[in-house]
Tab-separated table of C-alpha atoms in Angstrom:
chain	number	residue	atom	x	y	z
Y	283	UNK	CA	0.097	-0.070	0.004
Y	284	UNK	CA	1.162	3.297	-1.097
Y	285	UNK	CA	0.873	6.358	1.007
Y	286	UNK	CA	1.787	10.234	0.559
Y	287	UNK	CA	3.274	11.953	3.502
Y	288	UNK	CA	4.942	14.723	4.991
Y	289	UNK	CA	8.084	14.464	6.922
Y	290	UNK	CA	7.764	17.156	9.617
Y	291	UNK	CA	8.905	18.128	13.033
Y	292	UNK	CA	7.807	20.114	16.223
Y	293	UNK	CA	10.676	21.267	18.150
Y	294	UNK	CA	13.191	18.592	16.812
Y	295	UNK	CA	10.439	15.806	17.425
Y	296	UNK	CA	10.164	14.348	13.693
Y	297	UNK	CA	7.506	12.486	12.007
Y	298	UNK	CA	6.190	11.252	8.796
Y	299	UNK	CA	2.586	12.789	8.621
Y	300	UNK	CA	-0.272	11.278	6.374
Y	301	UNK	CA	-3.581	12.717	5.514
Y	302	UNK	CA	-5.527	9.774	6.543
Y	303	UNK	CA	-9.109	11.108	5.878
Y	304	UNK	CA	-10.887	8.555	3.762
Y	305	UNK	CA	-8.206	5.682	4.448
Y	306	UNK	CA	-9.607	2.916	6.216
Y	307	UNK	CA	-7.228	0.716	8.086
Y	308	UNK	CA	-7.333	-0.952	11.446
Y	309	UNK	CA	-5.698	0.121	14.350
Y	310	UNK	CA	-3.345	-3.218	13.777
Y	311	UNK	CA	-2.559	-1.978	10.316
Y	312	UNK	CA	-1.822	1.506	11.262
Y	313	UNK	CA	0.681	-0.028	13.853
Y	314	UNK	CA	2.664	-1.780	11.247
Y	315	UNK	CA	2.559	1.210	9.067
Y	316	UNK	CA	4.111	3.299	11.807
Y	317	UNK	CA	6.915	0.916	12.820
Y	318	UNK	CA	7.864	0.756	9.301
Y	319	UNK	CA	7.776	4.426	8.759
Y	320	UNK	CA	9.464	5.181	11.983
Y	321	UNK	CA	12.311	2.623	11.664
Y	322	UNK	CA	15.447	4.687	11.765
Y	323	UNK	CA	17.084	1.965	9.513
Y	324	UNK	CA	14.144	2.124	6.997
Y	325	UNK	CA	13.779	4.794	3.872
Y	326	UNK	CA	11.694	7.451	6.337
Y	327	UNK	CA	12.578	7.235	10.043
Y	328	UNK	CA	10.931	9.289	13.077
Y	329	UNK	CA	9.892	9.369	16.271
Y	330	UNK	CA	6.304	8.084	15.317
Y	331	UNK	CA	3.536	8.451	12.892
Y	332	UNK	CA	1.022	11.301	12.786
Y	333	UNK	CA	-2.308	10.949	11.147
Y	334	UNK	CA	-4.867	13.710	10.218
Y	335	UNK	CA	-8.131	12.370	10.623
Y	336	UNK	CA	-11.854	13.441	9.994
Y	337	UNK	CA	-13.370	15.789	12.936
Y	338	UNK	CA	-16.382	15.055	14.935
Y	339	UNK	CA	-18.878	17.201	17.088
Y	340	UNK	CA	-17.153	20.422	17.619
Y	341	UNK	CA	-13.763	19.172	16.504
Y	342	UNK	CA	-12.847	20.390	12.941
Y	343	UNK	CA	-10.416	17.429	12.431
Y	344	UNK	CA	-8.970	14.847	14.744
Y	345	UNK	CA	-5.330	13.173	15.082
Y	346	UNK	CA	-3.680	9.932	15.889
Y	347	UNK	CA	-0.079	9.536	16.960
Y	348	UNK	CA	1.734	5.894	17.112
Y	349	UNK	CA	4.899	5.540	18.703
Y	350	UNK	CA	7.833	4.042	16.911
Y	351	UNK	CA	7.011	0.701	18.711
Y	352	UNK	CA	3.723	0.840	17.047
Y	353	UNK	CA	1.658	1.789	20.374
Y	354	UNK	CA	-1.095	4.471	19.935
Y	355	UNK	CA	-0.192	7.495	22.415
Y	356	UNK	CA	-3.145	9.645	23.885
Y	357	UNK	CA	-1.483	12.706	22.957
Y	358	UNK	CA	1.625	14.417	21.563
Y	359	UNK	CA	1.974	17.818	21.293
Y	360	UNK	CA	4.876	18.407	19.333
Y	361	UNK	CA	3.050	16.384	16.615
Y	362	UNK	CA	0.000	17.925	17.300
Y	363	UNK	CA	1.257	21.371	15.817
Y	364	UNK	CA	2.330	19.722	12.651
Y	365	UNK	CA	-1.304	17.972	12.289
Y	366	UNK	CA	-2.753	21.520	12.904
Y	367	UNK	CA	-1.005	22.767	10.134
Y	368	UNK	CA	-2.094	20.321	7.883
Y	369	UNK	CA	-5.605	20.404	9.095
Y	370	UNK	CA	-5.453	24.215	8.527
Y	371	UNK	CA	-4.523	23.919	5.118
Y	372	UNK	CA	-6.766	21.112	4.254
Y	373	UNK	CA	-9.929	22.934	5.565
Y	374	UNK	CA	-8.865	26.538	4.821
Y	375	UNK	CA	-9.093	27.610	8.704
Y	376	UNK	CA	-6.548	29.276	10.935
Y	377	UNK	CA	-7.990	27.886	14.574
Y	378	UNK	CA	-9.746	24.960	15.154
Y	379	UNK	CA	-10.575	22.163	17.946
Y	380	UNK	CA	-8.839	18.858	17.376
Y	381	UNK	CA	-9.994	15.336	18.694
Y	382	UNK	CA	-7.264	13.368	20.270
Y	383	UNK	CA	-7.446	9.791	21.327
Y	384	UNK	CA	-8.732	10.890	24.572
Y	385	UNK	CA	-9.130	14.358	25.161
Y	386	UNK	CA	-9.788	17.693	22.828
Y	387	UNK	CA	-7.429	20.401	22.287
Y	388	UNK	CA	-7.673	23.989	20.919
Y	389	UNK	CA	-5.073	25.006	17.947
Y	390	UNK	CA	-4.503	28.240	16.331
Y	391	UNK	CA	-2.016	29.654	13.808
Y	392	UNK	CA	0.186	31.711	16.017
Y	393	UNK	CA	2.333	33.495	13.532
Y	394	UNK	CA	5.966	32.738	12.637
Y	395	UNK	CA	7.950	31.635	16.136
Y	396	UNK	CA	11.002	33.424	14.169
Y	397	UNK	CA	11.834	34.485	10.619
Y	398	UNK	CA	10.285	31.681	8.318
Y	399	UNK	CA	9.405	29.289	11.054
Y	400	UNK	CA	5.716	28.455	10.911
Y	401	UNK	CA	3.939	28.730	14.497
Y	402	UNK	CA	0.884	27.213	16.022
Y	403	UNK	CA	-0.375	27.908	19.671
Y	404	UNK	CA	-1.963	24.712	21.359
Y	405	UNK	CA	-3.842	24.565	24.632
Y	406	UNK	CA	-4.215	21.187	26.018
Y	407	UNK	CA	-5.855	19.806	29.205
Y	408	UNK	CA	-7.341	19.255	31.751
Y	409	UNK	CA	-3.895	17.872	33.404
Y	410	UNK	CA	-4.484	15.153	35.721
Y	411	UNK	CA	-2.738	14.344	39.099
Y	412	UNK	CA	-4.607	11.224	39.454
Y	413	UNK	CA	-1.690	8.661	39.147
Y	414	UNK	CA	-4.064	5.927	40.203
Y	415	UNK	CA	-6.131	6.302	36.951
Y	416	UNK	CA	-3.072	5.582	34.485
Y	417	UNK	CA	-3.154	3.214	36.316
Y	418	UNK	CA	0.064	3.749	38.324
Y	419	UNK	CA	-1.121	0.824	40.912
Y	420	UNK	CA	-0.415	1.645	44.679
Y	421	UNK	CA	-0.160	5.176	43.973
Y	422	UNK	CA	-2.983	8.056	44.176
Y	423	UNK	CA	-1.026	11.459	43.787
Y	424	UNK	CA	2.863	11.657	43.370
Y	425	UNK	CA	3.923	15.089	43.974
Y	426	UNK	CA	7.619	15.676	44.595
Y	427	UNK	CA	7.961	12.657	46.024
Y	428	UNK	CA	10.041	8.995	45.528
Y	429	UNK	CA	8.598	6.236	43.878
Y	430	UNK	CA	9.943	3.254	45.202
Y	431	UNK	CA	9.059	0.959	42.374
Y	432	UNK	CA	11.622	2.874	40.034
Y	433	UNK	CA	14.508	1.998	42.400
Y	434	UNK	CA	15.650	5.747	42.247
Y	435	UNK	CA	16.094	8.189	45.448
Y	436	UNK	CA	14.828	11.085	43.252
Y	437	UNK	CA	11.711	12.931	43.907
Y	438	UNK	CA	8.995	12.605	41.200
Y	439	UNK	CA	5.932	14.227	40.257
Y	440	UNK	CA	3.248	12.473	38.300
Y	441	UNK	CA	1.297	14.396	35.784
Y	442	UNK	CA	-1.106	13.241	33.073
Y	443	UNK	CA	-1.311	15.100	29.756
Y	444	UNK	CA	-3.430	12.931	29.564
Y	445	UNK	CA	-0.697	10.656	28.565
Y	446	UNK	CA	1.382	9.711	31.575
Y	447	UNK	CA	4.270	11.705	32.790
Y	448	UNK	CA	6.963	11.158	35.880
Y	449	UNK	CA	8.948	14.374	36.080
Y	450	UNK	CA	11.850	14.815	38.330
Y	451	UNK	CA	13.764	18.064	39.066
Y	452	UNK	CA	17.618	17.804	38.940
Y	453	UNK	CA	20.800	19.909	38.902
Y	454	UNK	CA	22.187	18.470	35.919
Y	455	UNK	CA	20.894	15.718	33.587
Y	456	UNK	CA	22.304	12.363	33.919
Y	457	UNK	CA	21.238	10.548	30.677
Y	458	UNK	CA	22.268	7.201	31.565
Y	459	UNK	CA	20.110	7.290	34.880
Y	460	UNK	CA	17.239	8.642	32.953
Y	461	UNK	CA	17.204	5.910	30.623
Y	462	UNK	CA	17.550	3.437	33.329
Y	463	UNK	CA	14.610	4.880	35.308
Y	464	UNK	CA	12.852	5.039	32.002
Y	465	UNK	CA	13.528	1.618	30.923
Y	466	UNK	CA	11.962	0.302	34.201
Y	467	UNK	CA	8.982	1.985	33.422
Y	468	UNK	CA	8.711	0.315	29.832
Y	469	UNK	CA	9.171	-3.017	31.797
Y	470	UNK	CA	6.758	-2.219	34.556
Y	471	UNK	CA	3.663	-3.884	33.390
Y	472	UNK	CA	2.431	-5.158	36.860
Y	473	UNK	CA	2.058	-1.753	38.547
Y	474	UNK	CA	2.659	0.484	35.521
Y	475	UNK	CA	0.742	-1.326	32.744
Y	476	UNK	CA	0.491	1.729	30.265
Y	477	UNK	CA	4.319	2.715	30.985
Y	478	UNK	CA	5.195	6.319	31.523
Y	479	UNK	CA	7.020	9.158	29.991
Y	480	UNK	CA	10.206	10.097	32.105
Y	481	UNK	CA	11.609	13.365	31.996
Y	482	UNK	CA	14.509	15.317	34.080
Y	483	UNK	CA	14.405	18.926	34.141
Y	484	UNK	CA	16.939	21.775	35.053
Y	485	UNK	CA	15.772	24.832	36.197
Y	486	UNK	CA	17.789	27.580	34.253
Y	487	UNK	CA	16.551	30.869	35.912
Y	488	UNK	CA	13.168	31.555	34.551
Y	489	UNK	CA	13.671	28.877	31.771
Y	490	UNK	CA	13.552	25.100	31.803
Y	491	UNK	CA	15.475	22.595	29.990
Y	492	UNK	CA	14.057	19.063	29.533
Y	493	UNK	CA	15.607	15.718	28.861
Y	494	UNK	CA	12.940	13.120	28.023
Y	495	UNK	CA	12.824	8.986	27.887
Y	496	UNK	CA	9.599	8.550	25.919
Y	497	UNK	CA	7.578	5.389	26.189
Y	498	UNK	CA	7.696	3.612	23.121
Y	499	UNK	CA	10.329	5.414	21.553
Y	500	UNK	CA	13.370	6.080	24.047
Y	501	UNK	CA	15.716	8.822	24.641
Y	502	UNK	CA	14.524	11.569	22.391
Y	503	UNK	CA	15.609	14.819	21.531
Y	504	UNK	CA	11.978	16.322	22.226
Y	505	UNK	CA	8.619	15.434	23.652
Y	506	UNK	CA	6.157	18.165	23.727
Y	507	UNK	CA	3.802	16.759	26.277
Y	508	UNK	CA	6.678	16.020	28.566
Y	509	UNK	CA	7.668	19.920	27.615
Y	510	UNK	CA	4.081	20.786	29.048
Y	511	UNK	CA	3.914	18.349	32.078
Y	512	UNK	CA	7.380	19.920	33.204
Y	513	UNK	CA	6.144	23.150	33.162
Y	514	UNK	CA	2.896	21.909	35.103
Y	515	UNK	CA	5.050	20.333	37.578
Y	516	UNK	CA	7.278	23.316	37.837
Y	517	UNK	CA	4.250	25.704	38.625
Y	518	UNK	CA	2.661	23.326	40.860
Y	519	UNK	CA	6.066	22.996	42.951
Y	520	UNK	CA	6.639	26.667	43.046
Y	521	UNK	CA	9.510	26.654	40.931
Y	522	UNK	CA	7.623	28.878	38.294
Y	523	UNK	CA	4.542	31.323	38.436
Y	524	UNK	CA	1.344	30.169	37.139
Y	525	UNK	CA	0.145	31.587	33.847
Y	526	UNK	CA	3.517	33.175	33.043
Y	527	UNK	CA	4.872	32.034	29.736
Y	528	UNK	CA	8.662	30.522	29.998
Y	529	UNK	CA	10.907	29.291	27.250
Y	530	UNK	CA	11.181	25.327	27.447
Y	531	UNK	CA	14.405	24.175	26.074
Y	532	UNK	CA	15.474	20.716	24.600
Y	533	UNK	CA	17.827	19.045	22.531
Y	534	UNK	CA	15.634	19.440	19.601
Y	535	UNK	CA	14.824	23.075	20.010
Y	536	UNK	CA	12.435	25.342	21.982
Y	537	UNK	CA	9.007	26.220	22.989
Y	538	UNK	CA	7.356	28.842	24.672
Y	539	UNK	CA	4.980	27.407	27.409
Y	540	UNK	CA	2.809	28.502	30.384
Y	541	UNK	CA	0.285	26.304	32.818
Y	542	UNK	CA	-2.679	27.503	34.484
Y	543	UNK	CA	-4.176	26.440	37.822
Y	544	UNK	CA	-7.233	25.596	35.831
Y	545	UNK	CA	-5.092	22.568	34.804
Y	546	UNK	CA	-4.388	23.639	31.152
Y	547	UNK	CA	-1.248	23.923	29.424
Y	548	UNK	CA	-0.418	26.478	26.370
Y	549	UNK	CA	2.331	25.828	24.157
Y	550	UNK	CA	3.556	27.987	21.419
Y	551	UNK	CA	6.054	26.215	18.679
Y	552	UNK	CA	7.037	25.250	15.357
Y	553	UNK	CA	5.575	23.004	12.862
Y	554	UNK	CA	8.345	22.600	10.256
Y	555	UNK	CA	8.103	20.794	6.973
Y	556	UNK	CA	11.375	18.807	5.887
Y	557	UNK	CA	10.166	16.991	2.813
Y	558	UNK	CA	7.223	15.522	1.198
Y	559	UNK	CA	6.873	12.570	-0.618
Y	560	UNK	CA	5.353	8.744	-1.061
Y	561	UNK	CA	6.489	5.434	0.393
Y	562	UNK	CA	4.923	1.633	0.116
Y	563	UNK	CA	4.451	-0.132	3.182
Y	564	UNK	CA	4.082	-4.134	2.858
Y	565	UNK	CA	1.588	-4.593	5.617
Y	566	UNK	CA	2.391	-8.393	5.363
Y	567	UNK	CA	5.983	-8.108	6.099
Y	568	UNK	CA	5.947	-4.595	7.797
Y	569	UNK	CA	8.806	-3.286	5.335
Y	570	UNK	CA	8.807	0.235	3.776
Y	571	UNK	CA	10.318	0.799	0.422
Y	572	UNK	CA	10.167	2.788	-2.796
Y	573	UNK	CA	10.665	6.024	-1.407
Y	574	UNK	CA	9.783	9.012	-3.704
Y	575	UNK	CA	10.809	12.679	-2.617
Y	576	UNK	CA	8.449	14.948	-4.402
Y	577	UNK	CA	9.179	18.270	-2.635
Y	578	UNK	CA	11.970	19.629	-0.129
Y	579	UNK	CA	11.696	22.748	2.016
Y	580	UNK	CA	15.123	23.818	2.523
Y	581	UNK	CA	14.324	27.306	3.389
Y	582	UNK	CA	12.044	26.020	6.528
Y	583	UNK	CA	14.786	23.528	7.493
Y	584	UNK	CA	17.422	26.605	7.283
Y	585	UNK	CA	14.954	28.904	9.422
Y	586	UNK	CA	14.833	26.593	12.109
Y	587	UNK	CA	18.433	25.819	12.335
Y	588	UNK	CA	18.681	29.725	13.085
Y	589	UNK	CA	16.313	29.304	16.097
Y	590	UNK	CA	18.187	26.221	17.704
């Protein structure tokens, strides 16, 4: 089966994005497509797969995001900006409500984040502190407290965006330790059956630096919902003020973000097109082949590089 797609990124979180409106595939088949296209050793590569889908109710369109391992995420805020850009173009609008797997978000064209960098504003929520609902068995709320099952003495805050996050504030990010804790979460099917994203966060004055081990992906240069969860956790624990925009850095770039006491997070960031093309995926073998690049966007790539 052949798919047209755009390869894009939000703050360095990169994906193939397919306009899936009218494409009828099962979730199992989309998982196969996601694994094939996200494979860094294959013809495309990415942190996962984004789908633009039809809207319903008051949502103009909807999105799905499949991780590199084929699991479907509840949300992906870096990916949402990219899907929003595609949805705006498809429908001729500059603002919309978007249906995600388990929630609804508001998106709007934000003007360029920097010269030549397409910007989107997104507001997601409500954020939840109900860890038992993830489920995170044996825990009701975790706010700046150790989680014994992780085997780490660090204090974590558990935040659902609605996808689950464990956030720890550190003086300096130790990537080896972060990966170790993240891998514990990947394997903890008894007490954490839906796993969790784990972020180590440095407070740098009024800004944050976030490094994330993303479930189904591993150590990633950027995770939008992790940046949102980190801002919310920073406000909740008194490290940042509510309703004040801060810059959140990661290895992939940056976004501007704020959190409210009403349990919403707003992020302004890029949605950058890298190239457009088509590729074939054999659903029987799970292999991608025959990549054809139809258009490249070097000006967008260069504009983003000037921001990083």
